[in-house]
mmCIF file of C-alpha atoms in Angstrom:
data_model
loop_
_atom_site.group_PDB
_atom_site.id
_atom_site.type_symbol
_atom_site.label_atom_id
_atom_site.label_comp_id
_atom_site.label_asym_id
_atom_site.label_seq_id
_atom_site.Cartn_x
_atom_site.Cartn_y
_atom_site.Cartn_z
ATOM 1 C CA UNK D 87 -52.682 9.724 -50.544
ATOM 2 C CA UNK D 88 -50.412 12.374 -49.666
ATOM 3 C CA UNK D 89 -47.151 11.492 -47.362
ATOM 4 C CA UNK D 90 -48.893 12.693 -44.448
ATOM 5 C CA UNK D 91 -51.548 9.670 -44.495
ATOM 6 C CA UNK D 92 -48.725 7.442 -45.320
ATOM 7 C CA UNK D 93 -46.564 8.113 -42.833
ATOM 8 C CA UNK D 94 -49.843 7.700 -40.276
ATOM 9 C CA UNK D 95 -51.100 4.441 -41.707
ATOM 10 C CA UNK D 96 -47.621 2.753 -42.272
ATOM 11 C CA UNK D 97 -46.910 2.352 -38.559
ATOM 12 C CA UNK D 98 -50.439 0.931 -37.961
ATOM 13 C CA UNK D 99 -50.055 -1.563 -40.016
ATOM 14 C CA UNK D 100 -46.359 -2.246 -39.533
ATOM 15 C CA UNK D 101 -46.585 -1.848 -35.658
ATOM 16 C CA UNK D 102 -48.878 -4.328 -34.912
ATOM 17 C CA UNK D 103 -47.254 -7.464 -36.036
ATOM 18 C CA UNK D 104 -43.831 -6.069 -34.545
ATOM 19 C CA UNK D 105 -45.297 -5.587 -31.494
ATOM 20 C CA UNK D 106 -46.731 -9.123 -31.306
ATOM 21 C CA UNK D 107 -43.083 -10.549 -32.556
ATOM 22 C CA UNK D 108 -41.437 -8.028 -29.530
ATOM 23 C CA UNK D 109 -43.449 -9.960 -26.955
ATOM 24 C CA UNK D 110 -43.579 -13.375 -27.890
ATOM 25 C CA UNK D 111 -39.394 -12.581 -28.602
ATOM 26 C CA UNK D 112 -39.216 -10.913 -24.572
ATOM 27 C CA UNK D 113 -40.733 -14.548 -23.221
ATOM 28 C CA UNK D 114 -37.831 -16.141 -25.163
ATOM 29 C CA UNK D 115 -34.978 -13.171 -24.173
ATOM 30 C CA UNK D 116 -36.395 -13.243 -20.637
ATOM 31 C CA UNK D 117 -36.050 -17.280 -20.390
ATOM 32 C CA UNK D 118 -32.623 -16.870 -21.788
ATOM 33 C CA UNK D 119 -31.715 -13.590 -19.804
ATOM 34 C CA UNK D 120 -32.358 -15.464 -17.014
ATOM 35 C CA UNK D 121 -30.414 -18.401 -17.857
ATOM 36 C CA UNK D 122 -27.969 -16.207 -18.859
ATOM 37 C CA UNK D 123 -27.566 -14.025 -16.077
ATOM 38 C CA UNK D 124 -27.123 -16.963 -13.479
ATOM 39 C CA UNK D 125 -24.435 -18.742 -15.833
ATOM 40 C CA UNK D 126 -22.905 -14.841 -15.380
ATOM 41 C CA UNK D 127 -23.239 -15.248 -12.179
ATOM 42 C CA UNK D 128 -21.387 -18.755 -11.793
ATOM 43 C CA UNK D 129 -18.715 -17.572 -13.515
ATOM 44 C CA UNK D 130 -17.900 -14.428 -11.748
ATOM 45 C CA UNK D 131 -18.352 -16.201 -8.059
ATOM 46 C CA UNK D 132 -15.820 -18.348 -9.670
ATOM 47 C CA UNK D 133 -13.703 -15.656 -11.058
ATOM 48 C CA UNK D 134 -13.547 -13.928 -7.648
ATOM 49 C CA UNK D 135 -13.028 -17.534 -5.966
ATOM 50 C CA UNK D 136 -9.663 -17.681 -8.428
ATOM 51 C CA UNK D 137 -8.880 -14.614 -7.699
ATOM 52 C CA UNK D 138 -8.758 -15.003 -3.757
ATOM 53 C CA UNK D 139 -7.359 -18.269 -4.877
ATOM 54 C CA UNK D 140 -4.289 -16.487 -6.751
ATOM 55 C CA UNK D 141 -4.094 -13.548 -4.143
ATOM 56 C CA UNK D 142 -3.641 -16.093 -0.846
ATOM 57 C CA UNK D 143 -1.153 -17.801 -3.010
ATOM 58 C CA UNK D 144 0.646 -15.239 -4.151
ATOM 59 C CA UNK D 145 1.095 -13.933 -0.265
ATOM 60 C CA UNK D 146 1.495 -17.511 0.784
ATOM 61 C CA UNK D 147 4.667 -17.281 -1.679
ATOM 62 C CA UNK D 148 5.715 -14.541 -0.663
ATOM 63 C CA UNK D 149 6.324 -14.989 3.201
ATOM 64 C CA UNK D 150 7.651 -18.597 2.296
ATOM 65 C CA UNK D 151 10.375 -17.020 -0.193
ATOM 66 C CA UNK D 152 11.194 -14.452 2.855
ATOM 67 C CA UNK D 153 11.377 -16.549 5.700
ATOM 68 C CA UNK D 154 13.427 -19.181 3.766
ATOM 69 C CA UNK D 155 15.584 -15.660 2.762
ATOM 70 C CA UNK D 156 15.945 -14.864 6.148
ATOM 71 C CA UNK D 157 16.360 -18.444 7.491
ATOM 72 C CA UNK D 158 19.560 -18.201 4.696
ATOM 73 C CA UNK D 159 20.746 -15.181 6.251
ATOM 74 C CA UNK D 160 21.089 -16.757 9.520
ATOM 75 C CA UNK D 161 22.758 -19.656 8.185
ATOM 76 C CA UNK D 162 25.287 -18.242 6.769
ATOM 77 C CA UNK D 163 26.071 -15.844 9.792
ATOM 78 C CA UNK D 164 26.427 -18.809 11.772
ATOM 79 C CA UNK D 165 28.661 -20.113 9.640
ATOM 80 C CA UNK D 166 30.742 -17.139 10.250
ATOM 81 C CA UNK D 167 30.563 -17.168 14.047
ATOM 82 C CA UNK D 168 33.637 -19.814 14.271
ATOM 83 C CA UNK D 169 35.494 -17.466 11.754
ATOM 84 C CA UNK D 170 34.945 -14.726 14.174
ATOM 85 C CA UNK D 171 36.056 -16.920 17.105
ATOM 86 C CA UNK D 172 39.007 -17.625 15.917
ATOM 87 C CA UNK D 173 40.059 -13.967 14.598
ATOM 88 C CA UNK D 174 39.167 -13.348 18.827
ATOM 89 C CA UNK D 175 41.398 -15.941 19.576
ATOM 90 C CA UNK D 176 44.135 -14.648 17.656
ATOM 91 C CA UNK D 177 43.248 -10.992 19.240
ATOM 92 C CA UNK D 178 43.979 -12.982 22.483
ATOM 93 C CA UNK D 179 47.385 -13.961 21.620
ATOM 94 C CA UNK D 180 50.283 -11.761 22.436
ATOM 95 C CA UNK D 181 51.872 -9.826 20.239
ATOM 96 C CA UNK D 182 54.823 -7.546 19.400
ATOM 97 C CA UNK D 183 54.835 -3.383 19.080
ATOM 98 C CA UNK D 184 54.347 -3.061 15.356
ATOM 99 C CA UNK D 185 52.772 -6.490 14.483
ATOM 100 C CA UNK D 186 51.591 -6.551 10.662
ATOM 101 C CA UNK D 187 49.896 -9.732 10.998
ATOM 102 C CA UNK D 188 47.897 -8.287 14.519
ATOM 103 C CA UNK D 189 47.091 -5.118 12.615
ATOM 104 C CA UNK D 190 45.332 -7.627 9.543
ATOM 105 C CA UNK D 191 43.964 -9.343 12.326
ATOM 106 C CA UNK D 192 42.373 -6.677 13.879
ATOM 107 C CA UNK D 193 41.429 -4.887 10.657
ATOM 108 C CA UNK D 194 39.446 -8.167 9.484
ATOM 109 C CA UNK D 195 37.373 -8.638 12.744
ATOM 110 C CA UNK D 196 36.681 -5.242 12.506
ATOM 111 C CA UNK D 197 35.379 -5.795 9.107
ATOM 112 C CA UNK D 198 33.801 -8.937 10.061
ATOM 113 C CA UNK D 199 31.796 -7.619 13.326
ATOM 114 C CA UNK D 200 30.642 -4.976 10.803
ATOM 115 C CA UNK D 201 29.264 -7.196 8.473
ATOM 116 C CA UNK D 202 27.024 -8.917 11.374
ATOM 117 C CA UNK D 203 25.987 -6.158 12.801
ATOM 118 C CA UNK D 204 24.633 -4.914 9.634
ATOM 119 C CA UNK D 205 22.795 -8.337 9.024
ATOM 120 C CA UNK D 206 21.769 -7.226 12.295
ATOM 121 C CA UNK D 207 23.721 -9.758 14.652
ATOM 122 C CA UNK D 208 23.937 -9.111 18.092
ATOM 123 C CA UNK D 209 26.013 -10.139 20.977
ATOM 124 C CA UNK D 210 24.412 -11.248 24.262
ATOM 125 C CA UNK D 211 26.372 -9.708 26.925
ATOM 126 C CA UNK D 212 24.855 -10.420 30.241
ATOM 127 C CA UNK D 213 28.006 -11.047 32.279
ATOM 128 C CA UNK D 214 26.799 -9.777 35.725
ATOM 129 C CA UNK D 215 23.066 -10.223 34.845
ATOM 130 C CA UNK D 216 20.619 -12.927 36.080
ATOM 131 C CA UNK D 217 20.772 -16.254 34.097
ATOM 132 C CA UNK D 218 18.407 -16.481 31.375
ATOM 133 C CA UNK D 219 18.319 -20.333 29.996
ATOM 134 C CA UNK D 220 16.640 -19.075 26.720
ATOM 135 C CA UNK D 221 20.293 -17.252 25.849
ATOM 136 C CA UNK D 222 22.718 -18.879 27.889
ATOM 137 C CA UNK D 223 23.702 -22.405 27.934
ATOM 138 C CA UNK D 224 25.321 -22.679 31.600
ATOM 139 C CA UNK D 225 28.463 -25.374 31.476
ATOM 140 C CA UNK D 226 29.725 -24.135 35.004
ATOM 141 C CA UNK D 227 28.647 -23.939 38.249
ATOM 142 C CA UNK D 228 30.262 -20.902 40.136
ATOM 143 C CA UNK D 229 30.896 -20.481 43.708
ATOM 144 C CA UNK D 230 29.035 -18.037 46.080
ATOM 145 C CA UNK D 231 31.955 -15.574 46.551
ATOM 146 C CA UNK D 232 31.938 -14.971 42.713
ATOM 147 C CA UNK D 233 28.587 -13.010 42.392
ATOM 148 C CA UNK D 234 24.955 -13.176 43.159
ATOM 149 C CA UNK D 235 23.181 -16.266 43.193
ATOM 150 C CA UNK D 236 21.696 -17.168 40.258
ATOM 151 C CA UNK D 237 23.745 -14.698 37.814
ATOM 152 C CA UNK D 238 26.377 -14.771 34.604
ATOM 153 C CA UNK D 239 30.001 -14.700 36.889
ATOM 154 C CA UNK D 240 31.893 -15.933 33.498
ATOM 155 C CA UNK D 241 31.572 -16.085 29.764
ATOM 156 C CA UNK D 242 33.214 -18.930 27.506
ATOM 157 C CA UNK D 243 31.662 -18.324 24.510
ATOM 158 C CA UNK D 244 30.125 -15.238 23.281
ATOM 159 C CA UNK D 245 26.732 -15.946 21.881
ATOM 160 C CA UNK D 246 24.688 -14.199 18.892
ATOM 161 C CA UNK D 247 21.468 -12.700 18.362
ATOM 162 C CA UNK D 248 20.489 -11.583 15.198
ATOM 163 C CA UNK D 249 16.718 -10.004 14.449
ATOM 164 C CA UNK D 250 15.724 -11.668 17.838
ATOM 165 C CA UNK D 251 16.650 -15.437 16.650
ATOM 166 C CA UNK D 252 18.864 -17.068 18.688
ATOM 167 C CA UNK D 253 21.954 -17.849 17.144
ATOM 168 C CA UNK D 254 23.768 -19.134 19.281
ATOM 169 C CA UNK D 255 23.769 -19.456 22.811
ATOM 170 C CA UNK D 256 26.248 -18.251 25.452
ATOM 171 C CA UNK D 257 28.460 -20.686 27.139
ATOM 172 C CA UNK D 258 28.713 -19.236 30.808
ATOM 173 C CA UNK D 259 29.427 -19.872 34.550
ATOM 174 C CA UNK D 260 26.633 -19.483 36.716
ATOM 175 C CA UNK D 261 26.596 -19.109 40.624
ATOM 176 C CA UNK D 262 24.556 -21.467 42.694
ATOM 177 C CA UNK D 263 21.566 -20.376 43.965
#
């Protein structure tokens, strides 16, 4: 036989009992694709469950770590309201031409209202304005002659806003209504 007639009746014979082995092999690979490709399944719908899992945690953590920052932040600058009371109450006082001590004073609550206002603290200043029990906290009833019903005639104590939290509320004087 020459290698033309050997190269045709080799695949004859040798394709045959492949192609029987191919097809009784596909019914096994197809019963174990399948299995296979709904175990892949399972454990992708459970890798993108862990995922969303991680993801929700991860933002969960996130706005917990910066409201408790924030929450710290306003701690502390209420903390510092009573120092800055009492550097106003020392502003107050009176006090001789060429005072060192009034000059430090006034240098430090300078400093300090700087400080808070870049934390973003805020004073409420409503002196004239109408009462507004979410800000004010009124200790004193004023009389008629001193403004408009219902509205700030005095302030005790300043109070402090800071990102729109209340820090603490005004202590004011309100006329009767």
């Amino acid at each position: 036989m020459n290698e033309q007639e050997m190269t045709q009746q080799e695949p004859e014979t040798v394709e045959t009992p492949v192609v029987e082995e191919a097809a009784e092999a596909e019914v096994i690979d197809v019963a174990a694709l399948t299995a296979a490709a709904a175990k892949a399944e399972e454990y992708l719908a459970l890798a993108q469950r862990t995922q969303a899992d991680f993801d929700n945690f991860r933002r969960r953590n996130e706005s917990v770590r910066s409201d408790a920052f924030a929450e710290g932040q306003r701690s502390v600058a209420t903390a510092m309201l009573a120092v800055l009371d009492n550097l106003e109450r020392a502003l107050m006082a009176p006090a001789a031409e060429g005072d060192a001590l009034r000059t430090g004073v006034e240098m430090t609550h300078k400093q300090m209202m700087a400080a808070l206002e870049k934390l973003g603290v805020t004073v409420i200043d409503r002196l004239g304005e109408k009462f507004d029990p979410n800000l004010e906290d009124a200790v004193m009833q004023g009389s008629p002659d001193e403004g408009e019903p219902g509205t700030v005639c005095a302030v005790f104590q300043k109070g402090y806003v800071m990102n729109g939290h209340l820090l603490r509320a005004a202590m004011v004087k309100v006329v009767a209504d």
